[in-house]
XYZ file of C-alpha atoms in Angstrom:
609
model
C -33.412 -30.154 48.653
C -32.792 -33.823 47.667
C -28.936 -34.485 48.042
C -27.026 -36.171 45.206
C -24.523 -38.561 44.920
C -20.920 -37.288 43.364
C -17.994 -38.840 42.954
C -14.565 -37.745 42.488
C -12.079 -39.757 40.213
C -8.525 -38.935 40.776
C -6.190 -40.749 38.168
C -2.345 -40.591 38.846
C -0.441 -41.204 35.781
C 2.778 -43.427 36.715
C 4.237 -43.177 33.051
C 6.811 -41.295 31.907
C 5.312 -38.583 28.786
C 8.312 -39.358 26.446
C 8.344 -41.631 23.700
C 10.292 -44.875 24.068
C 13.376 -45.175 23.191
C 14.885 -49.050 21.953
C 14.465 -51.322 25.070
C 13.210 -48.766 27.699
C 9.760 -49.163 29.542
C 8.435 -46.552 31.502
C 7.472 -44.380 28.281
C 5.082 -43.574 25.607
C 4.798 -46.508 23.108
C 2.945 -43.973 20.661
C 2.417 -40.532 20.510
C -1.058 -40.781 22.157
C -0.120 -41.921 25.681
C -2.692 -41.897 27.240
C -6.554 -42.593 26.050
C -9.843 -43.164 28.347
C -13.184 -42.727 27.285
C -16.392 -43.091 29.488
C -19.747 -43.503 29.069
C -22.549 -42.402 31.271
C -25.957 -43.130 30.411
C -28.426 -41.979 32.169
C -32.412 -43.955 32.536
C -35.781 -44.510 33.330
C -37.464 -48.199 33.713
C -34.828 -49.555 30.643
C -35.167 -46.428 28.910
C -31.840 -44.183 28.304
C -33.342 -40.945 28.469
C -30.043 -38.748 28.171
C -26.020 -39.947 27.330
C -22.542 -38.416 28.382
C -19.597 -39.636 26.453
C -16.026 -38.337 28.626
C -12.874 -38.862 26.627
C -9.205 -38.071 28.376
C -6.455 -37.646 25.826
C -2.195 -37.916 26.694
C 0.050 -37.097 24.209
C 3.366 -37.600 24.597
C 5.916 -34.742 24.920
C 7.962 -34.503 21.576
C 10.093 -32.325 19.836
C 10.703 -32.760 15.808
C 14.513 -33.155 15.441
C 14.732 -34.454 12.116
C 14.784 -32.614 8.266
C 11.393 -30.966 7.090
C 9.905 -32.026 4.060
C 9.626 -30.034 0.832
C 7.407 -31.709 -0.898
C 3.596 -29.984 -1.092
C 0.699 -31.328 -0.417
C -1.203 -32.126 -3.699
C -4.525 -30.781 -3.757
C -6.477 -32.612 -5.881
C -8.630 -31.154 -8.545
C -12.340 -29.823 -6.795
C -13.989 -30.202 -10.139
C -13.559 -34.368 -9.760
C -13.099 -34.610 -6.253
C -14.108 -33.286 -3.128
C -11.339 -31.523 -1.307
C -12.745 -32.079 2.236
C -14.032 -35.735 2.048
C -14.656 -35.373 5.861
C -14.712 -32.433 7.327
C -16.010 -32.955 10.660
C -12.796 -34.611 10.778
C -11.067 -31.643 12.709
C -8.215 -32.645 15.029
C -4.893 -34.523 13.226
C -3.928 -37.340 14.729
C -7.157 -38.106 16.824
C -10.753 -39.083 16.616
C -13.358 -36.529 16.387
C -16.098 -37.448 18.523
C -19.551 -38.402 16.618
C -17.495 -38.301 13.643
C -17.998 -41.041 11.707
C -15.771 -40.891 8.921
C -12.899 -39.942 11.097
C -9.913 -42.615 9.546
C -8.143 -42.162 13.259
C -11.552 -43.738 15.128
C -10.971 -47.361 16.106
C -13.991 -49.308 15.738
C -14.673 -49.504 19.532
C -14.610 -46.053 19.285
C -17.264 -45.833 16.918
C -19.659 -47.957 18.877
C -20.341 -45.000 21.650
C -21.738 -42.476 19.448
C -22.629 -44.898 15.913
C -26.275 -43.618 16.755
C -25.111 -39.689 17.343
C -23.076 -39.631 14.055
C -23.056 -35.880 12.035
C -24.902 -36.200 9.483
C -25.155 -33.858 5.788
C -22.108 -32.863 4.157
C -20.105 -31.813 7.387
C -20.512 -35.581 8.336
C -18.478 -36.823 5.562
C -21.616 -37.308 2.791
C -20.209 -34.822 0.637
C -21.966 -36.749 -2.704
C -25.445 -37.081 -1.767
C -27.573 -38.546 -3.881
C -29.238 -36.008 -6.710
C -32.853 -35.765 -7.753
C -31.957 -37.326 -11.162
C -30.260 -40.099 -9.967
C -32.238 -43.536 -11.589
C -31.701 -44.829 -7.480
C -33.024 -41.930 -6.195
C -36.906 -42.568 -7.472
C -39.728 -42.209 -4.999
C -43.546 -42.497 -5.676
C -44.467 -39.142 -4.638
C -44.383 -36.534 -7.387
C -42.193 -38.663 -9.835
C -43.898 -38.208 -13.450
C -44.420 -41.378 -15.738
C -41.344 -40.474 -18.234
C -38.601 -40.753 -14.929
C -37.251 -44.119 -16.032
C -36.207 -43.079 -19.586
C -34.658 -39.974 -18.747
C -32.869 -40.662 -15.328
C -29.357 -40.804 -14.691
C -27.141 -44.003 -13.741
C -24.318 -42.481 -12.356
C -22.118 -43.433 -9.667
C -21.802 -41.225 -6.569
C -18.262 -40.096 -7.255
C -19.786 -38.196 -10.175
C -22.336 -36.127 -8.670
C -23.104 -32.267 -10.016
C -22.530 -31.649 -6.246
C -18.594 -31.989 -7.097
C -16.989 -28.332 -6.868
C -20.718 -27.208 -5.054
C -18.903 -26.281 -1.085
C -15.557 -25.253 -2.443
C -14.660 -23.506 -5.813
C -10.895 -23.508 -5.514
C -8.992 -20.743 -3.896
C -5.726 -21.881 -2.196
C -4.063 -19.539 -0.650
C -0.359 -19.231 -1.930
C 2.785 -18.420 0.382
C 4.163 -16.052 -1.919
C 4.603 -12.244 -0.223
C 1.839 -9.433 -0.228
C 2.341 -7.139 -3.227
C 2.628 -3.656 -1.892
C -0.015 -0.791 -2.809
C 0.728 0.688 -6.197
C 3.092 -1.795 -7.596
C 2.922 -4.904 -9.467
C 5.425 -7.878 -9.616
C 7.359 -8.780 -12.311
C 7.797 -11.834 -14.003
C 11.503 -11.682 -14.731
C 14.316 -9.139 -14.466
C 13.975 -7.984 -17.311
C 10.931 -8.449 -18.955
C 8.770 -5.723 -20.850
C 5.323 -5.624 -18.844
C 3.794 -3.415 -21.270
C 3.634 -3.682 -25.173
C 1.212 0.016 -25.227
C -0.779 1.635 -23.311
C -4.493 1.689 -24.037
C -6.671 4.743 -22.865
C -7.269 4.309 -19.159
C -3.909 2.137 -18.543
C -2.024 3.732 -15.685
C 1.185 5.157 -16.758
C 4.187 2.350 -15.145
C 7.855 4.356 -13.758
C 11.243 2.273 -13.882
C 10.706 0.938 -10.750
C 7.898 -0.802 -12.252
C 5.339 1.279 -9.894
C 2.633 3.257 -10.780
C 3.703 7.128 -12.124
C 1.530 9.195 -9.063
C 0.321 12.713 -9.152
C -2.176 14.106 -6.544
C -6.034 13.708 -7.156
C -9.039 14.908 -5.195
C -10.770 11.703 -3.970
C -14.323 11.277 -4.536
C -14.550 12.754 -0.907
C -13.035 15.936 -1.724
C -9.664 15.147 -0.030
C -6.282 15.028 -2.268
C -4.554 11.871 -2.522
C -0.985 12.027 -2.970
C -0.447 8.528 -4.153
C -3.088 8.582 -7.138
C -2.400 6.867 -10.203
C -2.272 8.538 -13.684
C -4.035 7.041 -16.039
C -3.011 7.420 -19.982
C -4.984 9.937 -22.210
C -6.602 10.900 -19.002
C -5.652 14.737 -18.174
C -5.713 16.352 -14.461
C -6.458 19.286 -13.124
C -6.627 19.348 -9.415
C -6.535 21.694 -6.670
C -5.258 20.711 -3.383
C -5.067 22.395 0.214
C -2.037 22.643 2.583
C -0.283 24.369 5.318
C 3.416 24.195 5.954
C 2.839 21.431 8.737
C 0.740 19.035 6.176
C 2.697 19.767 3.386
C 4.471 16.654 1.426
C 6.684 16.578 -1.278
C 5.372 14.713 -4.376
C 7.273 11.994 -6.729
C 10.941 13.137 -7.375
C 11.420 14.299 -10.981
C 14.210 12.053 -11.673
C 11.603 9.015 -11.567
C 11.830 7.421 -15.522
C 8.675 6.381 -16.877
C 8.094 3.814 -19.105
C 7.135 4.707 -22.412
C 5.081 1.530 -23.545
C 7.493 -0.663 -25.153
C 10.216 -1.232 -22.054
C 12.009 1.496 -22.854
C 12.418 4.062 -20.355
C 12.136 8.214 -20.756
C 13.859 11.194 -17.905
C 11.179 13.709 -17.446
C 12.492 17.114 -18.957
C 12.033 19.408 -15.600
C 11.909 23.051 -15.594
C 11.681 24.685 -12.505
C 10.062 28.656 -11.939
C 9.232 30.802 -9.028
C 6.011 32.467 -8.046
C 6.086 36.230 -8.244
C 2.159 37.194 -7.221
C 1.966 34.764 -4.324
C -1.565 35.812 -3.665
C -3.423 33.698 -6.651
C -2.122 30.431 -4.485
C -2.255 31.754 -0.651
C -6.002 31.155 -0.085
C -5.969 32.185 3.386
C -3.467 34.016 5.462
C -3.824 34.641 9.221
C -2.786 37.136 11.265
C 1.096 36.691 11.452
C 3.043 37.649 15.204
C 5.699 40.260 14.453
C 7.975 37.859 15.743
C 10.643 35.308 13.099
C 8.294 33.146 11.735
C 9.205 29.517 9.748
C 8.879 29.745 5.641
C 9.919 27.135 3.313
C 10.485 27.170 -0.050
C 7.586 24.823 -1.362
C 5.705 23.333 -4.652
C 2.579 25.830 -5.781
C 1.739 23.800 -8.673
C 3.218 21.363 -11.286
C 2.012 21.377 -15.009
C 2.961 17.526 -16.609
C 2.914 17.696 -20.425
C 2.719 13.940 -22.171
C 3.965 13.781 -25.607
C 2.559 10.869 -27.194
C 2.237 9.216 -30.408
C -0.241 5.749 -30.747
C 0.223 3.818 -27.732
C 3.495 4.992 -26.607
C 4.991 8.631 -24.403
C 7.688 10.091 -26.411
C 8.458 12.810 -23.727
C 7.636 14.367 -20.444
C 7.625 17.841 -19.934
C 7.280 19.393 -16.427
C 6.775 22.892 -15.143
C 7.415 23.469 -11.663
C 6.467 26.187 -9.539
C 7.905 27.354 -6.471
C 7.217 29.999 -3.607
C 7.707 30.436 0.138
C 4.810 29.203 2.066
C 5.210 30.471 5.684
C 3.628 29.018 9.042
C -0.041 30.523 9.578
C -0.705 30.264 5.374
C -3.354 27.922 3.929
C -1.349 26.970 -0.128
C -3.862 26.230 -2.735
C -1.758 23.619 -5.012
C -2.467 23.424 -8.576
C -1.753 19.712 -10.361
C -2.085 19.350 -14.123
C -1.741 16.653 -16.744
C -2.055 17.393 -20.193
C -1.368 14.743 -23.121
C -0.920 16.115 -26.479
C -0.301 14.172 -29.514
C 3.615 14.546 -31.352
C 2.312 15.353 -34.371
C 0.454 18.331 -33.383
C 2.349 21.988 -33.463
C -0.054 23.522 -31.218
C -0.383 21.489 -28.588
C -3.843 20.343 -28.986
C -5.213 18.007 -26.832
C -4.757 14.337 -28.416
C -7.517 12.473 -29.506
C -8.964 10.508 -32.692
C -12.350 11.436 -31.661
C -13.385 14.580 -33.075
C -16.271 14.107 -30.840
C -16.525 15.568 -27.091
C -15.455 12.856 -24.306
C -16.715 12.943 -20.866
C -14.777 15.158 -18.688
C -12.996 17.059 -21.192
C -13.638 20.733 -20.722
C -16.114 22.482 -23.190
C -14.867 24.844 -25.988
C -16.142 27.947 -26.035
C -15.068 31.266 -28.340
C -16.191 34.816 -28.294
C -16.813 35.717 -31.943
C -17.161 39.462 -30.996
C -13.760 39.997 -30.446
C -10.668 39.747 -32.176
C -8.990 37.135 -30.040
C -11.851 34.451 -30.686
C -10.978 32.746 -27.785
C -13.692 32.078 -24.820
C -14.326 30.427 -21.681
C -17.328 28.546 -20.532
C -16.345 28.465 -16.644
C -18.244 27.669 -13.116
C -17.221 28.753 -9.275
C -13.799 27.045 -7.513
C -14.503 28.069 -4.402
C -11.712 28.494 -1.899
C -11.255 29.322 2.318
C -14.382 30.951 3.449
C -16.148 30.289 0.226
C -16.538 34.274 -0.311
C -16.825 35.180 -3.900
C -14.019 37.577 -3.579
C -11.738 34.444 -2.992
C -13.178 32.215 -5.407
C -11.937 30.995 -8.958
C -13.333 29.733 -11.830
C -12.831 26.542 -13.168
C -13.873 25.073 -16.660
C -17.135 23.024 -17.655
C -16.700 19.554 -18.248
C -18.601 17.638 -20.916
C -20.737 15.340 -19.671
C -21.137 15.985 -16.102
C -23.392 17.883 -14.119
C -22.190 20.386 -11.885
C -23.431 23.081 -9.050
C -21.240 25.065 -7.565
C -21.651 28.799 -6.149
C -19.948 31.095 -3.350
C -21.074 33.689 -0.893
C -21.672 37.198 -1.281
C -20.983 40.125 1.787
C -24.100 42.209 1.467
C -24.847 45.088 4.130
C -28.364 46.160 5.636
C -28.298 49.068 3.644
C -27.451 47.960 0.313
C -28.847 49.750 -2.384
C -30.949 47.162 -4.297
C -30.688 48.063 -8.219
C -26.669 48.037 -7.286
C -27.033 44.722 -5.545
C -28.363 43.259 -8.919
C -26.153 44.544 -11.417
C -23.300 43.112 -8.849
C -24.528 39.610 -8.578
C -25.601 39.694 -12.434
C -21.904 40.986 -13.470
C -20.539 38.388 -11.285
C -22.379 35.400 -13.035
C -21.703 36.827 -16.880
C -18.518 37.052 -16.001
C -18.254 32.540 -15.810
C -19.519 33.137 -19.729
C -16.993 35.013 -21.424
C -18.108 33.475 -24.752
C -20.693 34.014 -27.323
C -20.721 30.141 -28.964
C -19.854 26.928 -28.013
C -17.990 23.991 -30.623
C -19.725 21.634 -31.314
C -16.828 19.158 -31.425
C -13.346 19.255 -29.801
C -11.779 20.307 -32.821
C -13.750 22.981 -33.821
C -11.994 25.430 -36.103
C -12.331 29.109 -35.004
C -12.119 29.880 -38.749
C -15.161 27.656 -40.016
C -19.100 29.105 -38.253
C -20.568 26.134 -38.763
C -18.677 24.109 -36.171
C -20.189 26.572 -33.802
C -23.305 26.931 -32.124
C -24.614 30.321 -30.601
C -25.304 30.618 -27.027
C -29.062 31.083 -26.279
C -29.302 34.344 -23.476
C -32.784 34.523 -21.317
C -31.402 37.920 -19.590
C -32.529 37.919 -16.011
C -35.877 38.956 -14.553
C -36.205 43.047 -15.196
C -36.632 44.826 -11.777
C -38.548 47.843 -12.982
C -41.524 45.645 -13.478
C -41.419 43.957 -10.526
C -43.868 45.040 -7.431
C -41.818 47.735 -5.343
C -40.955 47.166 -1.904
C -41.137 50.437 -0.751
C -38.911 51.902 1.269
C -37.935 49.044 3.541
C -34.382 48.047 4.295
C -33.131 45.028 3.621
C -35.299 43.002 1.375
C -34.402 43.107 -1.962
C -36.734 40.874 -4.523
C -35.503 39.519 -7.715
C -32.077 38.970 -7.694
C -31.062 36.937 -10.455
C -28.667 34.670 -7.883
C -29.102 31.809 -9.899
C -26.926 31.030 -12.920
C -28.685 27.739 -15.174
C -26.452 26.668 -18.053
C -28.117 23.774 -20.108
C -26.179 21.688 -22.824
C -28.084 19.640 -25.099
C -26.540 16.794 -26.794
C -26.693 13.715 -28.807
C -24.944 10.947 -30.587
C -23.910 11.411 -33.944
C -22.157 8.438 -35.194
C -18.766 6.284 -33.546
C -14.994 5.916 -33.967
C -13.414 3.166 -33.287
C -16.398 1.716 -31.003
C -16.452 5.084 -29.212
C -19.400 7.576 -29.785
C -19.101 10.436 -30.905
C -20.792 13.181 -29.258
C -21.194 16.938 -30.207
C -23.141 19.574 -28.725
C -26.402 20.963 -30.525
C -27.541 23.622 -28.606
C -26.006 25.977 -25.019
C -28.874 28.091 -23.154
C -28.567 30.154 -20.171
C -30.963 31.062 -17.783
C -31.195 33.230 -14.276
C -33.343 31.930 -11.223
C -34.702 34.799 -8.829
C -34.354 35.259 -5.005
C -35.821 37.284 -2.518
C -32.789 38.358 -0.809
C -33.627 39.247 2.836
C -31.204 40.470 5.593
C -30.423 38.424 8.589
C -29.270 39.398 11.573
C -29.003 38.815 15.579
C -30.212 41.224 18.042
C -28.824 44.251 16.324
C -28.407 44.686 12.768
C -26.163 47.533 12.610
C -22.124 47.047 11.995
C -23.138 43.416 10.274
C -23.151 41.902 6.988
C -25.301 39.325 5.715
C -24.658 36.683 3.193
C -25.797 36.167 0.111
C -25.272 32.440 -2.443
C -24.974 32.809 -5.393
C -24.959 29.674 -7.626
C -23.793 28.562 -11.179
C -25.344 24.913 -12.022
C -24.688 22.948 -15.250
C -26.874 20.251 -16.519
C -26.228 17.970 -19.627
C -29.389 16.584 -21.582
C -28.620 14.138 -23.914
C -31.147 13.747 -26.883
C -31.424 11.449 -29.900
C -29.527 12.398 -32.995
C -32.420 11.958 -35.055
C -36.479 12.519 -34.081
C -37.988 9.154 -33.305
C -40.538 7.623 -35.797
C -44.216 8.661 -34.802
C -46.198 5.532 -33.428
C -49.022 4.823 -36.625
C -52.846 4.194 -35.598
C -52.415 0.564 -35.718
C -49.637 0.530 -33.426
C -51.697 2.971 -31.266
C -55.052 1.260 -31.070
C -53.588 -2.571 -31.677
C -51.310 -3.031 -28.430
C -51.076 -6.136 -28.690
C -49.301 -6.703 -31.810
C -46.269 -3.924 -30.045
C -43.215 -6.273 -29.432
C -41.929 -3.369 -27.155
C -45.156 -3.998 -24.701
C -45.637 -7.868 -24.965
C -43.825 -10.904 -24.439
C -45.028 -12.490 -27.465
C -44.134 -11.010 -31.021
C -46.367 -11.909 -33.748
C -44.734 -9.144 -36.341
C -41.357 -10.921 -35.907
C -42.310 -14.599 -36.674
C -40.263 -14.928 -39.519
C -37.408 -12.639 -38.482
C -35.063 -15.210 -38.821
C -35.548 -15.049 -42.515
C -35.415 -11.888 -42.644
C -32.514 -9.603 -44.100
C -31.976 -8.392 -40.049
C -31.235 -11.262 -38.247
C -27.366 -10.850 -38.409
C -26.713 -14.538 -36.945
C -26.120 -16.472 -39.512
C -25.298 -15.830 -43.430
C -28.295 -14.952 -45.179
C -27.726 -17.405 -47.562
C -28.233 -20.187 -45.195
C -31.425 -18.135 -43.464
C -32.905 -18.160 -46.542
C -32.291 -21.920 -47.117
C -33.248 -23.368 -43.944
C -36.784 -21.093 -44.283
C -37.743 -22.977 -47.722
C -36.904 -26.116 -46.450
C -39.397 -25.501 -43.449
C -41.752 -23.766 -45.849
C -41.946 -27.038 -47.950
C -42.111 -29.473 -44.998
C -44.893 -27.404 -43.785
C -46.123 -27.627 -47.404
C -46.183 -31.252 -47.930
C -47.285 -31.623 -44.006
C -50.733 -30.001 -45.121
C -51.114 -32.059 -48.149
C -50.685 -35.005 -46.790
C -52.864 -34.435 -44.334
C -55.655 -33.810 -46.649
C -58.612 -36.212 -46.948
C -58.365 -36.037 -50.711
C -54.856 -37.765 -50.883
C -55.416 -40.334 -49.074
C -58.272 -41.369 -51.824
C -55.399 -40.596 -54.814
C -53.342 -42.825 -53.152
C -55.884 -45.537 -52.691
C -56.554 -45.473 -55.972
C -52.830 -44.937 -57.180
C -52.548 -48.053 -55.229
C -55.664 -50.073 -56.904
């Protein structure tokens, strides 16, 4: 191995790192003390085949004694002018090495890295020169008509101004917190009504919060309500989870900057067992209850744009240690004028995730539900609730049945069967929202396929535990359409309900022995919305079917609508003026044709003669 040459440079600095004071010496003259650069180069017969450029920086030790400034920086406008005119430029007060349009590198500076400058926009050449500049003009691919429609422009107005930076500063003013918004003076009225969809604003100019499942399933306690938007929610605790909610003294705002108290009235829970979903084995021993919240009905009285009232039902119970609490949140709005409480809304028309209206024309009370599976805990059946269908959104839902190895299987059926009517207690559905019980016509019937008959079906002898054709399926279809609009919105009513029953084979499972078991058995409820048009579509006529190419629906080019600006359809200008500005092209086109005619040219020649 060759040896090398090294060197070792020691410097000892003799100065003093202060800044001078008036007459004194042995000190900093300016705040960069200290300020060596070397060059090594090295090369091969007069040719520098590689460079090192070394640069030592001092500062002086200093400490700012005098008053801060309070005047901003002014940030000029990006639009006109580039914010960064150099940004290589990187350290204040110093040169940037190979930075060329560094302000703080003296000239003999400069000359040990001219020929290794950045180059682009991080070199400081944040205006290059455009493709349409007039200066800009090469021979290769430049068409003939360049000169007459090129640009003279100077560089400081180049369409690359705004390009690297679009003009976000970031603003010393405080983080807003979650869920509240600041306002812009003490006293100022942030809302003038709320539109559906606005959240609903408290006193404390926050957002009015009831619990909401997430879209993960979870409850969030800090959820938003939203105005004309009602709740139902069920949410799952235990004494060591539980939270309380907003306090009831919270004002809201009613819309205008007034401010309304929420009318509280507070009940207790006397069958405890529609809320306690689960309930462990409890030691004999003193175990730790508390009085808790089982659910909390809101009521919004409201009238236009504003809340006239809050009315709130609150239910309490003891909730003991070892207990799983179902909760039960609700928001209702309802409109002043109504007596009955209806739900408020100037559509007649259903809205997506209202619940469906059903009625049972059968009986004397009229009213029906239309319901699926809630379940709860395990997921048994014999746990689970029913909750309502929503318009417009597709559900499945379902919960498990116990079923033993020697269940009978005609007895199986009519269980799992009685189990599913019972989510339809209703014989018709409204077709609107406010569908009168009174008038039939707002009503359509539901359409029953009754389940599979068993007596038809092949027997399975005398074997235990299989048991074909159980109707475990429960298919509820709700067709749809658009019938018109209020206000923008569309209103949609519901033509036509069916329900249907999907078979299983039910089989029993079981481990190495079967005996003292149970096996489990789904059984499912699934709702599916099909939306149709209000009216049947036009049928297609033979020339549209055989002549594609004159379809505007299929091709880019649309020979039917060459004159559709002329036409009593195009809505974008008066028709008056449509109508105008198509005879004057008709007669241009007119007098276009006979002028280019050979036989006018000879009636002018002889016109002429």
């Amino acid at each position: 191995m060759k040896r090398q040459d090294t060197s070792k440079v020691i410097i000892d600095l003799t100065r003093n790192l202060q800044l001078c004071l008036p007459n004194a010496t042995d000190c900093c003259t300016a705040p960069l003390c200290v300020l060596e650069t070397l060059q090594v180069l090295a090369c091969h017969d007069s040719v520098v085949l590689a460079h090192l450029l070394i640069q030592a920086e001092i500062y002086a030790n200093s400490s700012f004694t005098g008053n801060v400034s309070e005047d901003a920086s002014v940030i000029p406008n990006q639009a006109f002018q580039p914010l960064g005119p150099c940004p290589c430029d990187l350290t204040d007060g110093a040169c940037d090495v190979r930075c060329c349009c560094d302000r703080e590198c003296t000239p003999d500076l400069k000359q040990l890295f001219n020929e290794s400058c950045f180059t682009g926009v991080f070199g400081g050449d944040v205006n290059p020169p455009f493709n349409q500049l007039c200066s800009t003009k090469t021979d290769e691919y430049t068409p003939d008509w360049f000169p007459f429609l090129c640009v003279q422009s100077s560089l400081n107005n180049t369409p690359f101004l705004g390009y690297f930076y679009h003009g976000s500063i970031c603003r010393s003013t405080p983080r807003v917190p979650s869920f509240k918004i600041p306002l812009q003076t003490p006293h100022a009225k942030v809302f003038t009504g709320y539109s559906q969809g606005d959240p609903i604003m408290t006193e404390e100019n926050e957002y009015f919060t009831i619990p909401q499942q997430s879209m993960a399933g979870q409850c969030v306690g800090n959820a938003p309500v939203a105005y004309l938007h009602d709740i139902d929610v069920k949410c799952l605790t235990d004494l060591t989870s539980y939270k309380e909610g907003l306090p009831h003294d919270v004002r809201i705002n009613s819309g205008t900057g007034d401010f309304i108290q929420q009318n509280v009235i507070y009940r207790t829970i006397a069958d405890m067992g529609k809320f306690i979903a689960k309930s462990e084995s409890l030691p004999t021993t003193e175990i730790l209850c508390q009085n808790v919240t089982f659910a909390e009905n809101y009521t919004f009285i409201c009238k236009d744009e504003n809340i006239e009232g809050i009315n709130v039902t609150v239910f309490l119970g003891r909730l003991c240690d070892g207990e799983i609490l179902t909760q039960r949140f609700t928001a209702k709005f309802v409109s002043l004028n109504s007596n009955n409480a209806e739900e408020l809304s100037g559509n007649p028309g259903y809205q997506v995730g209202k619940p469906v209206r059903a009625a049972n024309m059968n009986a004397s009370d009229t009213s029906g539900s239309l319901n699926i599976f809630q379940p709860a805990g395990r997921g048994l059946c014999t746990s689970a609730t029913d909750t309502p269908v929503l318009f417009g959104l597709d559900s499945f839902s379902g919960c498990i049945l116990e079923v033993g190895i020697n269940e009978d299987c005609t007895l199986l059926r009519g269980n799992v069967t009685e189990r599913l009517n019972s989510l339809i207690q209703a014989t018709h559905v409204g077709k609107r929202r406010n569908s009168s019980y009174s008038d039939v016509n707002d009503w359509v019937e539901i359409i029953r396929l009754d389940p599979f008959n068993p007596n038809t079906s092949v027997s399975t002898g005398n074997l235990k535990g299989i048991c074909p054709d159980i109707p475990a399926n429960l298919n509820i279809r709700i067709i749809f359409a658009d019938v018109g609009a209020v206000q923008g919105i569309p209103r949609q009513e519901i033509l036509a309900v069916q329900i249907s029953y999907s078979t299983v084979i039910w089989q029993f499972q079981c481990g190495l022995t079967c005996e003292n078991t149970v096996s489990f058995l789904p059984i499912t409820a699934s709702v599916q919305f099909i939306k149709v048009p209000a009216q049947p579509p036009i049928p297609m006529t033979r020339f549209q079917i055989n002549y594609t190419e004159f379809d505007c629906n299929r091709n880019d080019v649309c020979w039917p609508q060459l004159f559709y600006p002329v036409t009593q359809f195009y809505t974008g200008e008066p028709y008056s003026q449509c109508l105008a500005k198509g005879l004057s092209l008709a007669f241009l086109v007119f007098l276009a044709a006979i002028l280019s005619n050979p036989w006018f040219s000879k009636v002018w020649d002889n016109f002429l003669i």
